[in-house]
Tab-separated table of C-alpha atoms in Angstrom:
chain	number	residue	atom	x	y	z
A	25	MET	CA	44.840	-86.191	84.290
A	26	ARG	CA	47.031	-86.654	87.345
A	27	VAL	CA	48.920	-89.815	88.181
A	28	ALA	CA	51.173	-90.845	91.042
A	29	PHE	CA	54.810	-91.345	90.184
A	30	HIS	CA	56.720	-93.737	92.452
A	31	GLY	CA	60.414	-93.199	92.228
A	32	TRP	CA	63.177	-93.510	94.756
A	33	PRO	CA	62.101	-93.760	98.393
A	34	GLY	CA	61.038	-90.341	99.617
A	35	ASN	CA	60.628	-88.987	96.078
A	36	ASP	CA	57.011	-90.011	95.440
A	37	GLU	CA	55.209	-87.185	93.653
A	38	THR	CA	52.147	-86.477	91.579
A	39	ILE	CA	52.756	-85.236	88.027
A	40	ASP	CA	50.696	-84.162	85.033
A	41	THR	CA	50.492	-86.544	82.086
A	42	VAL	CA	49.016	-86.073	78.629
A	43	MET	CA	46.944	-88.871	77.141
A	44	PHE	CA	47.610	-89.587	73.441
A	45	ASP	CA	44.608	-89.092	71.156
A	46	PRO	CA	45.113	-91.039	67.896
A	47	ASN	CA	42.398	-88.970	66.203
A	48	GLN	CA	43.973	-85.622	66.997
A	49	LYS	CA	46.155	-84.102	64.255
A	50	PRO	CA	49.672	-83.483	65.621
A	51	ASP	CA	50.782	-79.892	66.054
A	52	THR	CA	53.463	-79.542	63.346
A	53	ALA	CA	54.730	-76.292	64.832
A	54	ARG	CA	55.930	-77.971	68.033
A	55	SER	CA	59.681	-77.492	68.287
A	56	GLU	CA	60.413	-81.148	69.024
A	57	ASN	CA	59.081	-82.310	65.651
A	58	SER	CA	61.696	-83.343	63.108
A	59	ILE	CA	62.110	-81.107	60.081
A	60	PHE	CA	61.656	-84.197	57.927
A	61	GLY	CA	58.158	-84.725	59.259
A	62	SER	CA	57.114	-81.136	58.749
A	63	PRO	CA	55.245	-79.374	55.926
A	64	GLU	CA	58.407	-77.399	55.092
A	65	ALA	CA	60.262	-80.541	54.064
A	66	ASP	CA	57.283	-81.665	51.993
A	67	ASN	CA	57.535	-78.671	49.661
A	68	LEU	CA	60.037	-77.386	47.135
A	69	LEU	CA	62.083	-74.418	48.254
A	70	PRO	CA	61.226	-71.118	46.529
A	71	LYS	CA	63.174	-70.505	43.337
A	72	ASP	CA	61.890	-67.140	42.121
A	73	GLU	CA	59.685	-65.426	44.694
A	74	PHE	CA	59.430	-64.739	48.399
A	75	PRO	CA	57.646	-67.394	50.471
A	76	ASP	CA	54.448	-66.245	52.164
A	77	TYR	CA	55.365	-67.399	55.651
A	78	ALA	CA	58.365	-67.706	57.925
A	79	MET	CA	59.812	-70.998	59.116
A	80	ARG	CA	61.956	-72.003	62.062
A	81	ALA	CA	65.608	-71.014	61.814
A	82	GLU	CA	66.653	-74.624	62.385
A	83	ASP	CA	64.479	-75.800	59.491
A	84	ALA	CA	65.721	-73.139	57.069
A	85	PHE	CA	69.310	-73.942	58.009
A	86	GLN	CA	68.791	-77.673	57.466
A	87	LEU	CA	67.163	-77.229	54.058
A	88	VAL	CA	69.763	-74.790	52.752
A	89	SER	CA	72.693	-76.811	54.111
A	90	ASP	CA	71.257	-79.909	52.430
A	91	GLU	CA	71.397	-78.144	49.066
A	92	LEU	CA	75.040	-77.241	49.704
A	93	MET	CA	75.893	-80.955	49.756
A	94	LEU	CA	75.739	-80.767	45.966
A	95	ASP	CA	78.724	-78.400	45.895
A	96	GLY	CA	82.175	-79.835	45.460
A	97	ASN	CA	84.393	-80.398	48.478
A	98	ALA	CA	86.489	-77.207	48.695
A	99	ARG	CA	89.465	-79.095	50.120
A	100	GLN	CA	89.564	-81.271	46.981
A	101	ASN	CA	89.310	-78.267	44.672
A	102	LEU	CA	92.634	-78.287	42.841
A	103	ALA	CA	91.416	-75.646	40.383
A	104	THR	CA	91.100	-72.637	42.662
A	105	PHE	CA	93.928	-70.350	43.691
A	106	CYS	CA	91.948	-69.298	46.780
A	107	GLN	CA	92.365	-70.561	50.309
A	108	THR	CA	90.142	-73.454	51.336
A	109	TRP	CA	91.444	-74.065	54.853
A	110	ASP	CA	91.418	-71.749	57.875
A	111	GLU	CA	92.306	-72.015	61.522
A	112	LYS	CA	89.397	-71.943	63.952
A	113	GLN	CA	90.592	-68.592	65.283
A	114	VAL	CA	90.101	-67.115	61.807
A	115	ARG	CA	86.494	-68.285	61.813
A	116	MET	CA	86.024	-66.825	65.295
A	117	LEU	CA	87.375	-63.440	64.160
A	118	MET	CA	85.155	-63.544	61.074
A	119	ASN	CA	82.173	-64.122	63.349
A	120	LEU	CA	83.166	-61.189	65.581
A	121	SER	CA	83.398	-58.950	62.514
A	122	ILE	CA	80.363	-60.100	60.551
A	123	ASN	CA	78.422	-56.878	61.183
A	124	LYS	CA	81.286	-54.397	60.743
A	125	ASN	CA	81.325	-52.304	57.568
A	126	MET	CA	84.993	-51.571	56.960
A	127	ILE	CA	84.255	-48.383	55.019
A	128	ASP	CA	82.928	-46.715	58.182
A	129	LYS	CA	86.330	-45.614	59.414
A	130	ASP	CA	85.067	-43.326	62.171
A	131	GLU	CA	82.667	-45.959	63.521
A	132	TYR	CA	85.244	-48.766	63.444
A	133	PRO	CA	88.530	-46.926	63.964
A	134	GLN	CA	90.515	-49.955	65.088
A	135	THR	CA	89.569	-51.854	61.960
A	136	ALA	CA	90.735	-48.829	59.947
A	137	ALA	CA	94.002	-48.869	61.868
A	138	ILE	CA	94.435	-52.589	61.195
A	139	GLU	CA	93.879	-52.031	57.456
A	140	MET	CA	96.580	-49.350	57.414
A	141	ARG	CA	98.921	-51.640	59.366
A	142	CYS	CA	98.407	-54.393	56.791
A	143	ALA	CA	99.117	-52.037	53.880
A	144	ALA	CA	102.313	-50.848	55.596
A	145	ILE	CA	103.446	-54.412	56.321
A	146	ILE	CA	102.844	-55.424	52.695
A	147	ALA	CA	104.696	-52.361	51.373
A	148	ASN	CA	107.632	-53.355	53.541
A	149	LEU	CA	107.354	-56.963	52.360
A	150	TRP	CA	107.615	-55.686	48.787
A	151	ASN	CA	110.734	-53.662	49.620
A	152	ALA	CA	109.312	-50.147	49.481
A	153	SER	CA	112.088	-47.586	49.874
A	154	GLN	CA	112.474	-45.728	53.159
A	155	ASN	CA	113.068	-42.597	51.082
A	156	GLU	CA	109.592	-42.790	49.588
A	157	LYS	CA	106.089	-42.694	51.051
A	158	PRO	CA	104.246	-45.856	50.002
A	159	ILE	CA	100.473	-45.915	50.159
A	160	GLY	CA	98.080	-48.815	49.788
A	161	CYS	CA	94.608	-50.064	50.525
A	162	SER	CA	92.538	-53.206	50.769
A	163	THR	CA	90.133	-54.347	48.059
A	164	ILE	CA	87.582	-57.116	47.593
A	165	GLY	CA	90.195	-59.143	45.709
A	166	SER	CA	93.056	-58.818	43.249
A	167	SER	CA	90.721	-57.947	40.363
A	168	GLU	CA	89.674	-54.704	42.039
A	169	ALA	CA	93.283	-54.128	43.046
A	170	CYS	CA	94.366	-54.514	39.404
A	171	MET	CA	91.762	-52.003	38.280
A	172	LEU	CA	92.900	-49.467	40.867
A	173	GLY	CA	96.515	-49.884	39.750
A	174	GLY	CA	95.431	-49.534	36.129
A	175	MET	CA	93.349	-46.424	36.823
A	176	ALA	CA	96.270	-44.725	38.543
A	177	ALA	CA	98.523	-45.588	35.586
A	178	LEU	CA	95.959	-44.148	33.152
A	179	TRP	CA	95.713	-40.879	35.083
A	180	ARG	CA	99.505	-40.555	35.349
A	181	TRP	CA	99.836	-41.086	31.595
A	182	ARG	CA	97.126	-38.517	30.862
A	183	ALA	CA	98.851	-35.971	33.089
A	184	ARG	CA	102.184	-36.477	31.306
A	185	ARG	CA	100.563	-36.199	27.883
A	186	LYS	CA	98.635	-33.059	28.795
A	187	ALA	CA	101.764	-31.445	30.212
A	188	ALA	CA	103.513	-32.155	26.895
A	189	GLY	CA	100.547	-30.846	24.873
A	190	LYS	CA	99.881	-34.261	23.317
A	191	PRO	CA	96.571	-36.068	22.699
A	192	ILE	CA	95.161	-38.513	25.245
A	193	ASP	CA	92.584	-40.298	23.103
A	194	LYS	CA	94.469	-43.499	22.267
A	195	PRO	CA	95.786	-45.133	25.459
A	196	ASN	CA	96.940	-48.745	25.313
A	197	LEU	CA	98.006	-51.382	27.832
A	198	VAL	CA	100.579	-54.081	27.101
A	199	CYS	CA	100.496	-57.467	28.833
A	200	GLY	CA	100.950	-61.178	28.313
A	201	PRO	CA	98.164	-63.757	28.622
A	202	VAL	CA	96.210	-62.297	31.515
A	203	GLN	CA	93.285	-63.027	33.771
A	204	ILE	CA	89.947	-61.650	32.593
A	205	CYS	CA	90.010	-58.696	35.011
A	206	TRP	CA	92.459	-56.888	32.713
A	207	HIS	CA	90.128	-57.421	29.759
A	208	LYS	CA	87.383	-55.860	31.855
A	209	PHE	CA	89.574	-52.938	32.841
A	210	CYS	CA	90.478	-52.102	29.250
A	211	ARG	CA	86.879	-52.412	28.085
A	212	TYR	CA	85.408	-50.380	30.942
A	213	TRP	CA	87.944	-47.540	30.598
A	214	ASP	CA	88.157	-47.621	26.785
A	215	ILE	CA	91.802	-48.627	26.555
A	216	GLU	CA	93.322	-50.602	23.698
A	217	MET	CA	94.508	-53.920	25.065
A	218	ARG	CA	97.665	-55.253	23.474
A	219	GLU	CA	97.765	-58.759	24.872
A	220	ILE	CA	100.792	-60.700	23.684
A	221	PRO	CA	99.490	-64.168	22.820
A	222	MET	CA	101.061	-67.453	23.752
A	223	ALA	CA	103.019	-69.407	21.179
A	224	PRO	CA	104.262	-72.994	21.347
A	225	GLY	CA	107.161	-72.922	23.770
A	226	LYS	CA	106.441	-69.274	24.624
A	227	TRP	CA	103.843	-69.542	27.358
A	228	LYS	CA	104.209	-65.998	28.684
A	229	MET	CA	105.120	-62.444	27.674
A	230	ASP	CA	108.711	-62.175	26.482
A	231	VAL	CA	110.815	-59.044	26.188
A	232	ASP	CA	111.152	-58.969	22.405
A	233	ARG	CA	107.423	-59.202	21.689
A	234	MET	CA	106.684	-56.730	24.464
A	235	LEU	CA	108.963	-54.137	22.854
A	236	GLU	CA	107.109	-54.557	19.571
A	237	GLN	CA	103.857	-53.470	21.228
A	238	ILE	CA	104.780	-50.424	23.296
A	239	ASP	CA	104.721	-46.818	22.116
A	240	GLU	CA	104.122	-43.335	23.487
A	241	ASN	CA	100.469	-44.202	24.159
A	242	THR	CA	101.273	-47.151	26.441
A	243	ILE	CA	99.969	-46.317	29.892
A	244	VAL	CA	101.576	-49.326	31.591
A	245	VAL	CA	103.100	-52.755	31.007
A	246	VAL	CA	101.630	-55.473	33.219
A	247	PRO	CA	103.758	-58.563	33.930
A	248	THR	CA	101.767	-61.298	35.646
A	249	PHE	CA	103.718	-62.738	38.535
A	250	GLY	CA	102.035	-66.114	38.293
A	251	VAL	CA	100.231	-66.541	34.965
A	252	THR	CA	96.723	-67.815	35.606
A	253	TYR	CA	96.778	-70.443	32.882
A	254	THR	CA	100.080	-72.081	33.778
A	255	GLY	CA	101.418	-70.711	37.076
A	256	ALA	CA	104.678	-69.473	35.505
A	257	TYR	CA	106.210	-66.118	36.449
A	258	GLU	CA	106.612	-63.251	33.987
A	259	LEU	CA	109.724	-61.645	35.447
A	260	PRO	CA	109.346	-57.867	35.988
A	261	SER	CA	113.119	-57.386	36.299
A	262	GLU	CA	113.729	-58.520	32.705
A	263	ILE	CA	110.896	-56.352	31.406
A	264	ALA	CA	112.173	-53.329	33.358
A	265	LYS	CA	115.669	-53.644	31.876
A	266	ALA	CA	114.202	-53.680	28.379
A	267	LEU	CA	112.050	-50.630	29.158
A	268	ASP	CA	115.081	-48.804	30.549
A	269	ALA	CA	116.914	-49.397	27.264
A	270	TYR	CA	113.808	-48.328	25.332
A	271	GLU	CA	113.607	-45.056	27.270
A	272	ASN	CA	117.301	-44.351	26.690
A	273	LYS	CA	116.722	-44.829	22.970
A	274	THR	CA	113.378	-43.041	22.525
A	275	GLY	CA	112.899	-40.813	25.555
A	276	ILE	CA	109.578	-42.540	26.250
A	277	SER	CA	109.108	-43.747	29.822
A	278	VAL	CA	106.664	-46.610	30.415
A	279	ASP	CA	105.541	-47.616	33.898
A	280	ILE	CA	105.122	-51.156	35.246
A	281	HIS	CA	102.282	-52.497	37.370
A	282	VAL	CA	103.014	-55.973	38.733
A	283	ASP	CA	99.989	-58.252	38.912
A	284	GLY	CA	101.213	-60.286	41.850
A	285	ALA	CA	97.871	-61.978	42.543
A	286	SER	CA	99.626	-65.172	43.579
A	287	GLY	CA	103.369	-64.598	43.456
A	288	GLY	CA	103.283	-61.429	45.538
A	289	PHE	CA	102.825	-63.480	48.705
A	290	LEU	CA	105.089	-66.334	47.603
A	291	ALA	CA	108.403	-65.009	46.295
A	292	PRO	CA	109.217	-62.854	49.362
A	293	PHE	CA	109.253	-66.010	51.480
A	294	CYS	CA	110.400	-68.759	49.109
A	295	ALA	CA	112.520	-66.885	46.547
A	296	PRO	CA	113.600	-63.659	48.323
A	297	ASP	CA	116.376	-62.943	45.834
A	298	LEU	CA	113.908	-62.937	42.937
A	299	VAL	CA	113.515	-59.211	42.241
A	300	PHE	CA	109.937	-58.414	41.230
A	301	ASP	CA	108.940	-55.580	43.529
A	302	PHE	CA	109.759	-51.963	44.458
A	303	ARG	CA	113.446	-52.707	44.230
A	304	ILE	CA	112.770	-52.069	40.534
A	305	PRO	CA	112.392	-48.268	40.147
A	306	ARG	CA	110.043	-48.613	37.176
A	307	VAL	CA	107.518	-50.621	39.219
A	308	LYS	CA	104.975	-48.034	40.345
A	309	SER	CA	102.349	-50.352	41.890
A	310	ILE	CA	101.777	-53.969	42.847
A	311	SER	CA	98.526	-55.832	43.455
A	312	ALA	CA	97.931	-59.177	45.129
A	313	SER	CA	95.210	-61.401	46.530
A	314	GLY	CA	95.149	-61.667	50.275
A	315	HIS	CA	92.814	-64.642	49.976
A	316	LYS	CA	95.182	-66.639	47.778
A	317	TYR	CA	98.700	-67.127	49.047
A	318	GLY	CA	98.189	-64.302	51.524
A	319	LEU	CA	96.263	-67.036	53.398
A	320	ALA	CA	93.316	-64.795	54.362
A	321	PRO	CA	89.665	-65.855	54.005
A	322	LEU	CA	87.877	-65.128	50.743
A	323	GLY	CA	87.194	-61.487	50.024
A	324	VAL	CA	90.361	-59.400	50.375
A	325	GLY	CA	93.044	-58.094	48.035
A	326	TRP	CA	95.718	-55.423	48.266
A	327	VAL	CA	97.270	-52.754	46.076
A	328	VAL	CA	100.308	-50.668	47.026
A	329	TRP	CA	101.967	-47.738	45.256
A	330	ARG	CA	105.660	-47.183	45.781
A	331	ASP	CA	105.068	-43.497	46.650
A	332	ILE	CA	102.014	-41.360	47.255
A	333	SER	CA	103.021	-39.291	44.225
A	334	GLU	CA	102.217	-42.276	41.989
A	335	LEU	CA	98.560	-42.217	43.100
A	336	PRO	CA	96.977	-39.162	41.427
A	337	GLU	CA	95.145	-36.918	43.883
A	338	GLY	CA	92.049	-36.781	41.687
A	339	LEU	CA	91.377	-40.449	42.420
A	340	ILE	CA	91.475	-40.061	46.200
A	341	PHE	CA	88.481	-39.407	48.419
A	342	ASN	CA	88.867	-38.428	52.043
A	343	VAL	CA	86.755	-40.044	54.757
A	344	ASN	CA	86.304	-39.144	58.415
A	345	TYR	CA	88.562	-40.915	60.866
A	346	LEU	CA	88.731	-40.022	64.567
A	347	GLY	CA	87.902	-36.396	63.916
A	348	GLY	CA	90.335	-36.166	61.012
A	349	GLU	CA	90.487	-37.520	57.493
A	350	ILE	CA	92.228	-40.427	55.802
A	351	PRO	CA	92.505	-41.034	52.047
A	352	ASN	CA	90.291	-43.658	50.433
A	353	PHE	CA	90.581	-45.107	46.959
A	354	ALA	CA	88.320	-48.021	46.060
A	355	ILE	CA	85.620	-49.093	43.619
A	356	ASN	CA	83.587	-51.020	46.164
A	357	PHE	CA	82.142	-49.173	49.133
A	358	SER	CA	80.318	-51.158	51.807
A	359	ARG	CA	82.032	-54.451	52.502
A	360	PRO	CA	82.840	-56.689	55.455
A	361	ALA	CA	85.781	-56.015	57.747
A	362	GLY	CA	86.452	-59.607	58.779
A	363	GLN	CA	88.788	-60.532	55.943
A	364	ILE	CA	91.028	-57.547	56.660
A	365	ILE	CA	91.114	-58.338	60.361
A	366	CYS	CA	91.942	-61.976	59.605
A	367	GLN	CA	94.675	-60.903	57.206
A	368	TYR	CA	96.298	-59.059	60.086
A	369	TYR	CA	95.789	-62.112	62.298
A	370	ASP	CA	97.664	-64.207	59.739
A	371	PHE	CA	100.522	-61.713	59.621
A	372	ILE	CA	101.051	-61.638	63.389
A	373	ARG	CA	100.179	-65.313	63.919
A	374	LEU	CA	102.521	-66.718	61.280
A	375	GLY	CA	105.215	-64.111	60.696
A	376	LYS	CA	107.906	-64.699	58.102
A	377	GLU	CA	108.675	-68.087	59.607
A	378	GLY	CA	105.112	-69.374	59.296
A	379	TYR	CA	104.534	-68.093	55.766
A	380	THR	CA	107.865	-69.547	54.662
A	381	ASN	CA	107.094	-72.964	56.156
A	382	ILE	CA	103.565	-73.155	54.728
A	383	HIS	CA	104.533	-72.054	51.223
A	384	THR	CA	107.709	-74.152	51.158
A	385	GLN	CA	105.633	-77.224	51.938
A	386	ALA	CA	103.234	-76.304	49.117
A	387	TYR	CA	106.160	-76.129	46.690
A	388	GLU	CA	107.480	-79.479	47.915
A	389	VAL	CA	104.065	-81.092	47.394
A	390	ALA	CA	103.813	-79.590	43.896
A	391	LYS	CA	107.262	-80.958	43.059
A	392	TYR	CA	106.258	-84.382	44.397
A	393	ILE	CA	103.132	-84.396	42.216
A	394	SER	CA	105.020	-83.322	39.089
A	395	ASP	CA	107.714	-85.958	39.650
A	396	GLU	CA	105.117	-88.712	40.068
A	397	LEU	CA	102.958	-87.593	37.140
A	398	SER	CA	105.997	-87.551	34.859
A	399	LYS	CA	106.189	-91.329	35.353
A	400	LEU	CA	102.568	-91.908	34.367
A	401	GLY	CA	102.168	-90.466	30.907
A	402	PRO	CA	103.764	-88.843	27.885
A	403	TYR	CA	103.533	-85.410	29.484
A	404	GLU	CA	105.354	-82.149	28.886
A	405	PHE	CA	105.435	-79.767	31.838
A	406	ILE	CA	105.070	-75.994	31.776
A	407	CYS	CA	105.142	-75.525	35.549
A	408	THR	CA	106.561	-77.991	38.085
A	409	GLY	CA	106.504	-76.113	41.382
A	410	ASP	CA	109.893	-74.404	41.154
A	411	PRO	CA	109.791	-71.332	43.469
A	412	GLU	CA	112.216	-69.459	41.209
A	413	LYS	CA	109.998	-69.911	38.152
A	414	GLY	CA	106.402	-69.904	39.311
A	415	ILE	CA	103.776	-70.594	41.939
A	416	PRO	CA	103.243	-74.033	43.574
A	417	ALA	CA	101.280	-75.425	40.660
A	418	VAL	CA	101.706	-78.310	38.244
A	419	CYS	CA	100.740	-77.626	34.632
A	420	PHE	CA	101.274	-80.134	31.825
A	421	PHE	CA	99.963	-81.371	28.488
A	422	ILE	CA	100.177	-84.554	26.437
A	423	LYS	CA	103.200	-84.366	24.171
A	424	ASP	CA	102.590	-83.698	20.514
A	425	GLY	CA	102.259	-86.933	18.576
A	426	ALA	CA	101.772	-89.075	21.670
A	427	ARG	CA	98.844	-91.472	21.611
A	428	THR	CA	96.716	-92.070	24.684
A	429	ASN	CA	93.373	-93.811	25.226
A	430	TYR	CA	91.992	-90.713	26.947
A	431	THR	CA	92.108	-86.928	26.730
A	432	LEU	CA	92.824	-84.627	29.643
A	433	PHE	CA	89.181	-83.536	29.472
A	434	ASP	CA	88.115	-87.152	29.997
A	435	LEU	CA	90.624	-87.597	32.804
A	436	SER	CA	89.440	-84.425	34.538
A	437	ASP	CA	85.835	-85.588	34.307
A	438	LYS	CA	86.687	-89.040	35.658
A	439	LEU	CA	88.625	-87.628	38.624
A	440	ARG	CA	85.478	-85.827	39.740
A	441	THR	CA	83.926	-89.203	40.540
A	442	ARG	CA	86.328	-89.261	43.484
A	443	GLY	CA	85.703	-85.616	44.371
A	444	TRP	CA	88.868	-84.168	42.796
A	445	GLN	CA	88.266	-80.975	40.838
A	446	VAL	CA	91.230	-80.766	38.479
A	447	PRO	CA	90.803	-78.432	35.496
A	448	ALA	CA	91.636	-79.355	31.932
A	449	PHE	CA	91.347	-76.529	29.416
A	450	THR	CA	92.696	-75.180	26.145
A	451	LEU	CA	95.303	-72.448	26.306
A	452	PRO	CA	94.438	-69.013	24.873
A	453	ALA	CA	95.530	-67.615	21.507
A	454	ASN	CA	97.632	-68.724	19.747
A	455	CYS	CA	97.778	-72.109	21.463
A	456	GLN	CA	94.126	-73.131	21.323
A	457	ASP	CA	95.100	-76.625	20.203
A	458	THR	CA	97.076	-77.271	23.399
A	459	VAL	CA	95.037	-78.816	26.205
A	460	VAL	CA	96.618	-78.544	29.652
A	461	MET	CA	95.795	-79.870	33.091
A	462	ARG	CA	96.660	-77.681	36.070
A	463	VAL	CA	96.936	-78.758	39.720
A	464	MET	CA	97.002	-75.998	42.336
A	465	VAL	CA	98.691	-76.705	45.667
A	466	ARG	CA	97.766	-74.568	48.671
A	467	GLN	CA	97.826	-74.554	52.452
A	468	GLY	CA	95.944	-77.617	53.658
A	469	PHE	CA	96.849	-79.854	50.710
A	470	SER	CA	99.343	-82.097	52.444
A	471	LYS	CA	101.665	-84.660	50.939
A	472	ASP	CA	99.384	-87.376	52.265
A	473	LEU	CA	96.392	-85.889	50.419
A	474	ALA	CA	98.587	-85.516	47.341
A	475	ASP	CA	99.422	-89.210	47.544
A	476	LEU	CA	95.720	-90.089	47.747
A	477	PHE	CA	95.126	-87.901	44.697
A	478	LEU	CA	97.914	-89.674	42.806
A	479	GLU	CA	96.480	-93.082	43.689
A	480	ASP	CA	93.137	-92.011	42.263
A	481	TYR	CA	94.905	-90.627	39.203
A	482	LYS	CA	96.535	-94.001	38.605
A	483	ARG	CA	93.189	-95.706	39.155
A	484	MET	CA	91.623	-93.578	36.434
A	485	LEU	CA	94.440	-94.370	34.009
A	486	SER	CA	93.845	-98.067	34.650
A	487	PHE	CA	90.156	-97.544	33.923
A	488	PHE	CA	90.941	-95.944	30.565
A	489	GLU	CA	93.264	-98.825	29.700
A	490	LYS	CA	90.322	-101.197	30.107
A	491	HIS	CA	87.764	-98.788	28.632
A	492	PRO	CA	89.441	-96.599	25.996
A	493	VAL	CA	87.553	-93.427	25.188
A	494	SER	CA	85.723	-93.751	21.871
A	495	SER	CA	84.035	-90.338	21.952
A	496	PRO	CA	86.326	-87.810	23.681
A	497	MET	CA	84.860	-84.876	25.569
A	498	THR	CA	84.973	-81.530	23.788
A	499	ALA	CA	86.685	-78.354	24.939
A	500	GLU	CA	83.302	-76.800	25.698
A	501	GLU	CA	82.456	-79.700	27.994
A	502	GLY	CA	85.825	-79.623	29.719
A	503	THR	CA	86.550	-75.963	30.469
A	504	ALA	CA	83.990	-75.181	33.143
A	505	PHE	CA	86.232	-74.377	36.105
A	506	HIS	CA	89.782	-73.415	35.193
A	507	HIS	CA	89.739	-69.970	36.896
A	508	SER	CA	91.197	-67.941	34.045
């Protein structure tokens, strides 16, 4: 059908028009139809098998993004150690790198160069000696980095034992209360794990109990520079002094690997005189998470050895790189390059000044939270955000004998009604009866957000005053997301 259209003078024209037929079924495939009037939105999404047909990209995106609304708000996640805020340039670089496999060194040589730059910068940050040849690599996260450090320690120990004509069938590893990756390492590589348990008032590995556990079969002692459960530092310098004295007495030398998952990117900027790194001769390797206080996006960690001699040759594979070869040591193979590239972006974008400012503010916010919480309940604090003693975290428990009309499990659950994910959990052996709450402070959690959190905290306490808990939540119900 053709009709005349009369518009502005001189613009009269004849156009095609389509008459509406109320009896004709609409074409649901037409792009202008809303997803919420389409057959796709009228069906459940597949849960266990491939769908038979394709759908429009816009529709698939809408349906999947709708499901993601049920996730917690990452910015209100005060449980995770990982970064939850990024500059837009980071997201742009991630998009540029989404299809780059970082393991293909010869195909992506500049990415390989950037990875080596990052490892060199980190080695320098951790005070590697100019008289030694440090070597390092990226990993998926600090768990893989820990395993690589542990594997190198195991091989070094085996080599020493074989050279001395001694058996190698009973290796052990000594540590304090550690993150689960070390349990995995010991189980996977058949190593006896001598984990020094917590005790009331002793929330981390201490020198005396460490010395009781080591012997000639100890492959490495692992101080955690930022204990997962509490945020407190186990100080490598104190442990190294004790091991020096032990070697002088027994002739047995025991290496140190520093698990610096969080503290490795904090102390150099906020407590530079705190000696935890390669300034300690006994420290052979250090691991850290780039995606925690390294400020990189999720999916990158780092491990560095003080000298190439500390990384046994049998663990190294060579890969092609610009017609030559470069050493490679990793458990994972194919993985994205974007996180490494963004780590380098952070280094050159922020520099020492930027990292210092960001982390100093995190410590100040943690101190503000701990000061305010101390006024609200009968709490005892394990970590208060002191840069000389731990990471920017607040960890506390209800004092023994104190009576409250709530438990920390109940409080944690109630805070989630306002979006705050604040973990409450029992400490590991031998402090299973102690329930702590831990608040992590990271880049993006400003003092203003902290104040909003504290207002909600007070609001929940007022609720419990009016509605005392008669049936407290159990530990099983309250330990779902404490990241240990």
